[in-house]
C-alpha cells in the first residue's frame, strides 16, 4: 500500500500558517518577513510529517530535470547588445541555483526554433520555463503552457501565461516625458530602440510618449520620432537625422539608455551642448549611465530584481504554491542627473 505523499498544503494546515509561508520558510526566501519562531515551527512540522519538497522529490522519484529553461524570442542580434537581458538572467540564476537548478537558455526568432523550445517542454528536459519575448504574442501561445510544467513570463503580459513579473515601464515613460515638460521643453523628440512595427513593447512605449504629450496639451509630432535598431550606431544615426529637423528639438527621450547615450554622442559631435542646447533622458539606468558626459538622467528599472522575483515565483510554482501576486509589477523611478538640465533651472 502506497503512503500518501505529504504536500506543502499538509504542512501549512498542521503548522497553522499559509501555504506561501511554508514555501518561503522551506525555500529560504530571504525577503520574506517571517519571524524566527515561525520558521523553526514550520521546519519542525515539516520534519515530523516527513515532507520532501517537490523540487527534490520529483527529481529523485520521477527523474525530473534539474534544468529551468529560459526561452528568448528575439532577433538574434539584439540579445546582448545592452545589459537588460543579462541583468534579468543574473537575477533569475541567483535564485534557482540555490535549489540545485541550472539555467538552459534557448533563443528563437522563427517557427522552427520555436518548435525546438516546445520539444524541450514535451520531453521534460526542463522543470519549468521562463519566457521573454519582443517578437509579439504569436510566439507566446497556449501550447507553451499545456506541457505540464510551470511557465512564467518576464515583461509584457500574455493571455496564455498567467504568471508574470515586469516593471511599470509605461509609468516610467510618463515620468520621463513629464520631467522634460516640467523643465519647459515642448519639442521633445523620441528615439525608439526597435524598427517600426517589430516590437510590441517599443510600440507601447511610443504610444505612451504620444499620449503624455497630448495630455499636456502638446500635439504629438511624428516628425520628431526616429526608430533605432537595437545597436548604438542606429541611435547615433537617428539623432544625426533629428539634427536636420527644423526647428531643432530642445530635448530627446531615448527609449533605452543605449539610444540616449548614442544620441548624446551625435549631439556633441555636431558642436551642440547637452543639456544647454538639447536635453537628453534615457530609460533603464544602465551601469554606464552615471559615467557619461554629462551623466545621463534616466528611468531606473530594477532588472535584477525582476529576474529574482521571477526565480522565486518559479520555485514556488515547482512547490505547488500559487504566488500571492500572479502578475507582479515592480515600480520604476526617475533618476535625475545632469543630461536633462534640471541643475540649470533656478527656482525662487
Tab-separated table of C-alpha atoms in Angstrom:
chain	number	residue	atom	x	y	z
A	1	UNK	CA	0.000	0.000	0.000
A	2	UNK	CA	1.442	3.357	-1.106
A	3	UNK	CA	1.577	6.032	1.546
A	4	UNK	CA	0.045	9.360	0.509
A	5	UNK	CA	2.756	11.933	-0.245
A	6	UNK	CA	2.879	14.812	2.227
A	7	UNK	CA	2.382	18.161	0.496
A	8	UNK	CA	3.198	21.743	1.473
A	9	UNK	CA	-0.544	22.201	1.993
A	10	UNK	CA	-0.465	19.456	4.652
A	11	UNK	CA	2.456	21.182	6.390
A	12	UNK	CA	0.657	24.537	6.285
A	13	UNK	CA	-2.502	23.025	7.819
A	14	UNK	CA	-0.593	21.276	10.595
A	15	UNK	CA	1.502	24.364	11.359
A	16	UNK	CA	-1.444	26.747	11.250
A	17	UNK	CA	0.151	29.004	8.630
A	18	UNK	CA	-0.396	29.787	4.963
A	19	UNK	CA	0.966	27.623	2.175
A	20	UNK	CA	3.010	30.597	0.980
A	21	UNK	CA	4.658	30.853	4.415
A	22	UNK	CA	5.630	27.183	4.236
A	23	UNK	CA	7.190	27.762	0.806
A	24	UNK	CA	9.116	30.823	1.962
A	25	UNK	CA	10.463	29.015	5.029
A	26	UNK	CA	11.445	25.751	3.348
A	27	UNK	CA	12.896	27.527	0.301
A	28	UNK	CA	14.721	30.087	2.472
A	29	UNK	CA	13.341	33.117	0.649
A	30	UNK	CA	15.369	35.931	2.193
A	31	UNK	CA	12.966	38.823	1.625
A	32	UNK	CA	10.022	37.069	3.328
A	33	UNK	CA	9.170	38.827	6.604
A	34	UNK	CA	8.796	35.712	8.779
A	35	UNK	CA	9.824	35.502	12.432
A	36	UNK	CA	12.476	33.049	13.549
A	37	UNK	CA	9.940	31.375	15.843
A	38	UNK	CA	7.604	30.708	12.917
A	39	UNK	CA	10.474	29.445	10.772
A	40	UNK	CA	11.523	26.922	13.397
A	41	UNK	CA	7.928	25.834	13.955
A	42	UNK	CA	7.323	25.219	10.230
A	43	UNK	CA	10.617	23.373	9.839
A	44	UNK	CA	9.808	21.092	12.777
A	45	UNK	CA	6.323	20.291	11.458
A	46	UNK	CA	7.801	19.513	8.039
A	47	UNK	CA	10.301	17.132	9.643
A	48	UNK	CA	7.611	15.491	11.768
A	49	UNK	CA	5.408	14.884	8.749
A	50	UNK	CA	8.289	13.667	6.594
A	51	UNK	CA	7.714	16.390	3.988
A	52	UNK	CA	10.021	16.401	0.960
A	53	UNK	CA	9.885	19.483	-1.325
A	54	UNK	CA	8.616	18.774	-4.798
A	55	UNK	CA	11.755	20.135	-6.422
A	56	UNK	CA	13.682	17.327	-4.764
A	57	UNK	CA	11.037	14.615	-4.675
A	58	UNK	CA	10.114	14.839	-8.326
A	59	UNK	CA	13.756	14.996	-9.374
A	60	UNK	CA	14.556	11.837	-7.400
A	61	UNK	CA	11.357	9.873	-7.868
A	62	UNK	CA	10.281	10.941	-11.349
A	63	UNK	CA	13.676	11.841	-12.745
A	64	UNK	CA	12.595	15.420	-13.336
A	65	UNK	CA	15.147	17.686	-14.951
A	66	UNK	CA	17.351	19.965	-12.899
A	67	UNK	CA	17.226	22.485	-15.751
A	68	UNK	CA	14.952	25.504	-15.908
A	69	UNK	CA	14.609	26.839	-19.425
A	70	UNK	CA	14.716	30.463	-20.484
A	71	UNK	CA	13.092	31.000	-23.877
A	72	UNK	CA	14.126	34.243	-25.544
A	73	UNK	CA	12.008	35.166	-28.538
A	74	UNK	CA	14.182	37.900	-30.010
A	75	UNK	CA	16.030	38.941	-33.138
A	76	UNK	CA	19.422	37.328	-32.552
A	77	UNK	CA	21.454	40.499	-32.895
A	78	UNK	CA	19.504	42.215	-30.111
A	79	UNK	CA	20.007	39.702	-27.323
A	80	UNK	CA	23.100	41.002	-25.541
A	81	UNK	CA	23.618	44.472	-27.041
A	82	UNK	CA	22.680	46.128	-23.774
A	83	UNK	CA	22.557	44.888	-20.195
A	84	UNK	CA	18.774	44.430	-19.870
A	85	UNK	CA	18.627	40.698	-20.530
A	86	UNK	CA	21.941	39.820	-18.849
A	87	UNK	CA	20.749	41.594	-15.687
A	88	UNK	CA	17.476	39.660	-15.668
A	89	UNK	CA	19.284	36.379	-16.288
A	90	UNK	CA	21.717	37.136	-13.465
A	91	UNK	CA	18.876	37.781	-11.032
A	92	UNK	CA	16.945	34.690	-12.104
A	93	UNK	CA	20.000	32.411	-11.933
A	94	UNK	CA	20.972	33.681	-8.477
A	95	UNK	CA	17.694	32.294	-7.118
A	96	UNK	CA	17.318	28.973	-8.935
A	97	UNK	CA	20.935	27.943	-8.357
A	98	UNK	CA	20.279	27.906	-4.610
A	99	UNK	CA	17.960	24.959	-5.219
A	100	UNK	CA	20.257	22.984	-7.492
A	101	UNK	CA	18.782	24.143	-10.807
A	102	UNK	CA	20.735	25.190	-13.877
A	103	UNK	CA	19.611	27.732	-16.442
A	104	UNK	CA	19.198	26.459	-20.000
A	105	UNK	CA	18.861	29.350	-22.474
A	106	UNK	CA	17.181	28.887	-25.848
A	107	UNK	CA	16.882	31.646	-28.458
A	108	UNK	CA	14.201	31.621	-31.140
A	109	UNK	CA	13.270	34.054	-33.873
A	110	UNK	CA	11.369	31.791	-36.233
A	111	UNK	CA	8.802	28.989	-36.091
A	112	UNK	CA	11.351	26.193	-36.479
A	113	UNK	CA	13.301	27.361	-33.438
A	114	UNK	CA	10.034	27.856	-31.570
A	115	UNK	CA	9.200	24.201	-32.148
A	116	UNK	CA	12.520	23.175	-30.608
A	117	UNK	CA	11.523	25.009	-27.423
A	118	UNK	CA	8.164	23.207	-27.365
A	119	UNK	CA	10.059	19.927	-27.718
A	120	UNK	CA	12.126	20.781	-24.632
A	121	UNK	CA	8.896	21.019	-22.693
A	122	UNK	CA	7.354	17.903	-24.217
A	123	UNK	CA	10.454	15.875	-23.467
A	124	UNK	CA	10.568	17.082	-19.850
A	125	UNK	CA	14.098	18.356	-20.406
A	126	UNK	CA	13.247	21.348	-18.228
A	127	UNK	CA	11.349	21.516	-14.942
A	128	UNK	CA	9.948	24.938	-15.781
A	129	UNK	CA	10.240	27.698	-18.356
A	130	UNK	CA	10.656	31.457	-18.089
A	131	UNK	CA	9.793	33.354	-21.270
A	132	UNK	CA	10.843	36.762	-22.580
A	133	UNK	CA	9.726	37.987	-25.993
A	134	UNK	CA	9.962	41.043	-28.211
A	135	UNK	CA	8.591	39.258	-31.270
A	136	UNK	CA	4.900	39.511	-30.446
A	137	UNK	CA	2.129	37.390	-29.000
A	138	UNK	CA	2.180	34.793	-31.804
A	139	UNK	CA	5.303	33.315	-30.191
A	140	UNK	CA	3.635	33.041	-26.784
A	141	UNK	CA	0.908	30.511	-27.460
A	142	UNK	CA	-1.253	28.260	-25.313
A	143	UNK	CA	0.998	25.413	-26.442
A	144	UNK	CA	3.703	26.691	-24.097
A	145	UNK	CA	1.542	26.260	-21.012
A	146	UNK	CA	-0.015	22.919	-21.951
A	147	UNK	CA	3.098	20.787	-21.441
A	148	UNK	CA	2.726	20.122	-17.723
A	149	UNK	CA	5.486	22.433	-16.424
A	150	UNK	CA	5.226	25.913	-14.862
A	151	UNK	CA	5.750	28.863	-17.212
A	152	UNK	CA	6.494	32.432	-16.072
A	153	UNK	CA	6.749	35.383	-18.425
A	154	UNK	CA	9.123	38.304	-17.888
A	155	UNK	CA	7.925	41.578	-19.356
A	156	UNK	CA	4.744	42.028	-21.348
A	157	UNK	CA	1.678	40.117	-20.218
A	158	UNK	CA	0.231	37.307	-22.301
A	159	UNK	CA	-3.312	35.966	-22.470
A	160	UNK	CA	-1.908	32.431	-22.283
A	161	UNK	CA	0.651	32.704	-19.480
A	162	UNK	CA	-0.920	33.501	-16.126
A	163	UNK	CA	2.243	34.220	-14.125
A	164	UNK	CA	4.424	37.222	-14.870
A	165	UNK	CA	6.985	39.646	-13.478
A	166	UNK	CA	7.519	43.022	-15.127
A	167	UNK	CA	8.260	46.660	-14.415
A	168	UNK	CA	5.799	49.512	-14.602
A	169	UNK	CA	7.664	50.802	-17.639
A	170	UNK	CA	4.811	52.849	-19.109
A	171	UNK	CA	4.626	54.895	-15.920
A	172	UNK	CA	8.376	55.280	-16.364
A	173	UNK	CA	7.867	56.729	-19.853
A	174	UNK	CA	5.311	59.170	-18.478
A	175	UNK	CA	7.739	60.212	-15.732
A	176	UNK	CA	10.489	60.871	-18.288
A	177	UNK	CA	8.319	62.979	-20.587
A	178	UNK	CA	6.625	64.870	-17.750
A	179	UNK	CA	10.043	65.636	-16.273
A	180	UNK	CA	11.124	67.245	-19.541
A	181	UNK	CA	7.799	69.099	-19.822
A	182	UNK	CA	8.310	70.382	-16.296
A	183	UNK	CA	11.676	71.789	-17.366
A	184	UNK	CA	9.903	73.816	-20.063
A	185	UNK	CA	10.512	71.611	-23.110
A	186	UNK	CA	7.813	71.304	-25.748
A	187	UNK	CA	9.698	69.974	-28.783
A	188	UNK	CA	10.601	66.608	-27.286
A	189	UNK	CA	11.949	64.081	-29.788
A	190	UNK	CA	11.923	60.324	-29.271
A	191	UNK	CA	14.307	57.601	-30.456
A	192	UNK	CA	12.909	54.094	-30.109
A	193	UNK	CA	15.186	51.080	-29.705
A	194	UNK	CA	13.494	48.913	-32.357
A	195	UNK	CA	12.496	49.291	-36.006
A	196	UNK	CA	8.908	50.405	-36.527
A	197	UNK	CA	6.353	47.630	-36.136
A	198	UNK	CA	8.800	44.956	-34.945
A	199	UNK	CA	8.484	45.030	-31.150
A	200	UNK	CA	5.173	45.385	-29.271
A	201	UNK	CA	6.953	46.613	-26.157
A	202	UNK	CA	8.528	49.527	-28.058
A	203	UNK	CA	5.201	50.339	-29.703
A	204	UNK	CA	3.541	50.568	-26.277
A	205	UNK	CA	6.226	52.971	-25.058
A	206	UNK	CA	5.846	55.099	-28.184
A	207	UNK	CA	2.075	55.278	-27.724
A	208	UNK	CA	2.612	56.378	-24.119
A	209	UNK	CA	5.059	59.078	-25.305
A	210	UNK	CA	2.389	60.451	-27.663
A	211	UNK	CA	-0.351	60.226	-25.029
A	212	UNK	CA	1.723	62.029	-22.395
A	213	UNK	CA	2.423	64.923	-24.741
A	214	UNK	CA	-1.251	65.122	-25.712
A	215	UNK	CA	-2.310	65.139	-22.058
A	216	UNK	CA	-0.066	68.195	-21.594
A	217	UNK	CA	-1.783	69.987	-24.468
A	218	UNK	CA	1.026	69.424	-26.977
A	219	UNK	CA	0.083	67.967	-30.354
A	220	UNK	CA	2.314	64.920	-30.913
A	221	UNK	CA	4.606	65.400	-33.895
A	222	UNK	CA	5.616	62.142	-35.657
A	223	UNK	CA	8.383	64.065	-37.461
A	224	UNK	CA	10.212	64.161	-34.099
A	225	UNK	CA	10.256	60.355	-33.819
A	226	UNK	CA	13.061	58.171	-35.144
A	227	UNK	CA	13.343	54.381	-34.988
A	228	UNK	CA	16.544	52.833	-33.724
A	229	UNK	CA	17.502	49.213	-34.343
A	230	UNK	CA	18.943	47.969	-31.036
A	231	UNK	CA	22.603	48.794	-31.738
A	232	UNK	CA	24.216	52.101	-30.600
A	233	UNK	CA	25.025	53.095	-34.195
A	234	UNK	CA	21.312	53.178	-35.017
A	235	UNK	CA	20.684	55.619	-32.171
A	236	UNK	CA	23.601	57.772	-33.283
A	237	UNK	CA	22.303	57.904	-36.867
A	238	UNK	CA	18.754	58.586	-35.668
A	239	UNK	CA	19.991	61.593	-33.695
A	240	UNK	CA	22.026	62.882	-36.627
A	241	UNK	CA	18.843	62.786	-38.680
A	242	UNK	CA	16.919	64.641	-35.959
A	243	UNK	CA	19.563	67.363	-36.033
A	244	UNK	CA	18.379	68.157	-39.566
A	245	UNK	CA	14.874	68.823	-38.250
A	246	UNK	CA	13.843	72.479	-38.238
A	247	UNK	CA	13.293	73.726	-35.661
A	248	UNK	CA	15.602	71.528	-33.630
A	249	UNK	CA	14.110	69.559	-30.757
A	250	UNK	CA	15.046	71.009	-27.386
A	251	UNK	CA	15.015	67.589	-25.731
A	252	UNK	CA	15.312	63.925	-26.688
A	253	UNK	CA	13.873	60.867	-24.968
A	254	UNK	CA	15.960	57.776	-25.726
A	255	UNK	CA	13.689	54.795	-25.259
A	256	UNK	CA	16.609	52.976	-23.656
A	257	UNK	CA	19.988	54.150	-22.416
A	258	UNK	CA	21.777	52.733	-25.455
A	259	UNK	CA	19.809	55.096	-27.712
A	260	UNK	CA	20.191	58.016	-25.292
A	261	UNK	CA	23.967	57.670	-24.925
A	262	UNK	CA	24.404	57.350	-28.701
A	263	UNK	CA	22.210	60.433	-29.176
A	264	UNK	CA	24.423	62.452	-26.823
A	265	UNK	CA	27.466	61.496	-28.877
A	266	UNK	CA	25.805	62.740	-32.079
A	267	UNK	CA	24.687	65.998	-30.435
A	268	UNK	CA	28.146	66.763	-29.087
A	269	UNK	CA	29.865	65.786	-32.323
A	270	UNK	CA	27.653	68.379	-34.078
A	271	UNK	CA	29.084	71.078	-31.803
A	272	UNK	CA	25.988	71.325	-29.607
A	273	UNK	CA	25.864	71.017	-25.843
A	274	UNK	CA	23.975	68.596	-23.623
A	275	UNK	CA	21.846	69.796	-21.891
A	276	UNK	CA	22.198	73.514	-22.737
A	277	UNK	CA	21.197	73.073	-26.393
A	278	UNK	CA	19.423	69.705	-26.274
A	279	UNK	CA	18.483	67.852	-23.097
A	280	UNK	CA	18.587	64.041	-23.073
A	281	UNK	CA	16.747	61.463	-20.937
A	282	UNK	CA	17.105	57.683	-21.228
A	283	UNK	CA	15.472	54.566	-19.828
A	284	UNK	CA	16.926	51.551	-17.914
A	285	UNK	CA	19.603	53.156	-15.710
A	286	UNK	CA	22.327	51.125	-17.354
A	287	UNK	CA	25.501	50.690	-15.303
A	288	UNK	CA	27.275	53.241	-17.549
A	289	UNK	CA	24.548	55.895	-17.301
A	290	UNK	CA	26.145	57.635	-14.316
A	291	UNK	CA	29.526	57.824	-16.078
A	292	UNK	CA	28.615	59.524	-19.368
A	293	UNK	CA	29.476	63.161	-20.045
A	294	UNK	CA	27.280	64.648	-18.752
A	295	UNK	CA	25.817	61.896	-16.543
A	296	UNK	CA	22.580	60.592	-18.002
A	297	UNK	CA	19.179	61.306	-16.489
A	298	UNK	CA	17.189	58.111	-16.878
A	299	UNK	CA	14.396	55.885	-15.620
A	300	UNK	CA	15.615	53.210	-13.231
A	301	UNK	CA	14.218	49.736	-13.836
A	302	UNK	CA	15.109	47.025	-11.299
A	303	UNK	CA	16.188	44.434	-13.838
A	304	UNK	CA	17.990	42.080	-11.453
A	305	UNK	CA	15.037	42.200	-9.098
A	306	UNK	CA	12.707	41.319	-11.982
A	307	UNK	CA	14.842	38.223	-12.544
A	308	UNK	CA	14.979	37.407	-8.829
A	309	UNK	CA	11.228	37.706	-8.392
A	310	UNK	CA	10.653	35.546	-11.463
A	311	UNK	CA	13.017	32.963	-9.975
A	312	UNK	CA	11.177	32.993	-6.653
A	313	UNK	CA	7.853	32.659	-8.458
A	314	UNK	CA	9.185	29.693	-10.412
A	315	UNK	CA	10.499	27.924	-7.293
A	316	UNK	CA	7.151	28.478	-5.601
A	317	UNK	CA	5.245	27.006	-8.550
A	318	UNK	CA	7.548	23.993	-8.574
A	319	UNK	CA	6.499	23.500	-4.958
A	320	UNK	CA	2.789	23.762	-5.857
A	321	UNK	CA	2.464	27.210	-4.262
A	322	UNK	CA	0.386	29.810	-6.068
A	323	UNK	CA	2.082	33.236	-5.949
A	324	UNK	CA	0.307	35.859	-3.846
A	325	UNK	CA	0.565	38.224	-6.833
A	326	UNK	CA	0.445	36.207	-10.087
A	327	UNK	CA	1.180	39.295	-12.218
A	328	UNK	CA	3.826	41.165	-10.269
A	329	UNK	CA	4.755	44.648	-11.486
A	330	UNK	CA	7.735	46.462	-9.968
A	331	UNK	CA	7.886	50.275	-9.847
A	332	UNK	CA	10.221	52.423	-11.925
A	333	UNK	CA	11.998	55.558	-10.691
A	334	UNK	CA	13.261	58.775	-12.269
A	335	UNK	CA	16.999	59.260	-11.661
A	336	UNK	CA	17.897	62.917	-12.240
A	337	UNK	CA	21.451	63.628	-13.388
A	338	UNK	CA	22.920	66.458	-15.463
A	339	UNK	CA	21.931	65.483	-19.019
A	340	UNK	CA	18.379	66.831	-18.577
A	341	UNK	CA	19.473	70.278	-17.372
A	342	UNK	CA	17.470	70.228	-14.143
A	343	UNK	CA	20.527	71.587	-12.318
A	344	UNK	CA	20.427	74.658	-14.594
A	345	UNK	CA	16.860	75.567	-13.681
A	346	UNK	CA	16.821	78.083	-10.847
A	347	UNK	CA	13.727	78.191	-8.708
A	348	UNK	CA	12.998	81.205	-6.465
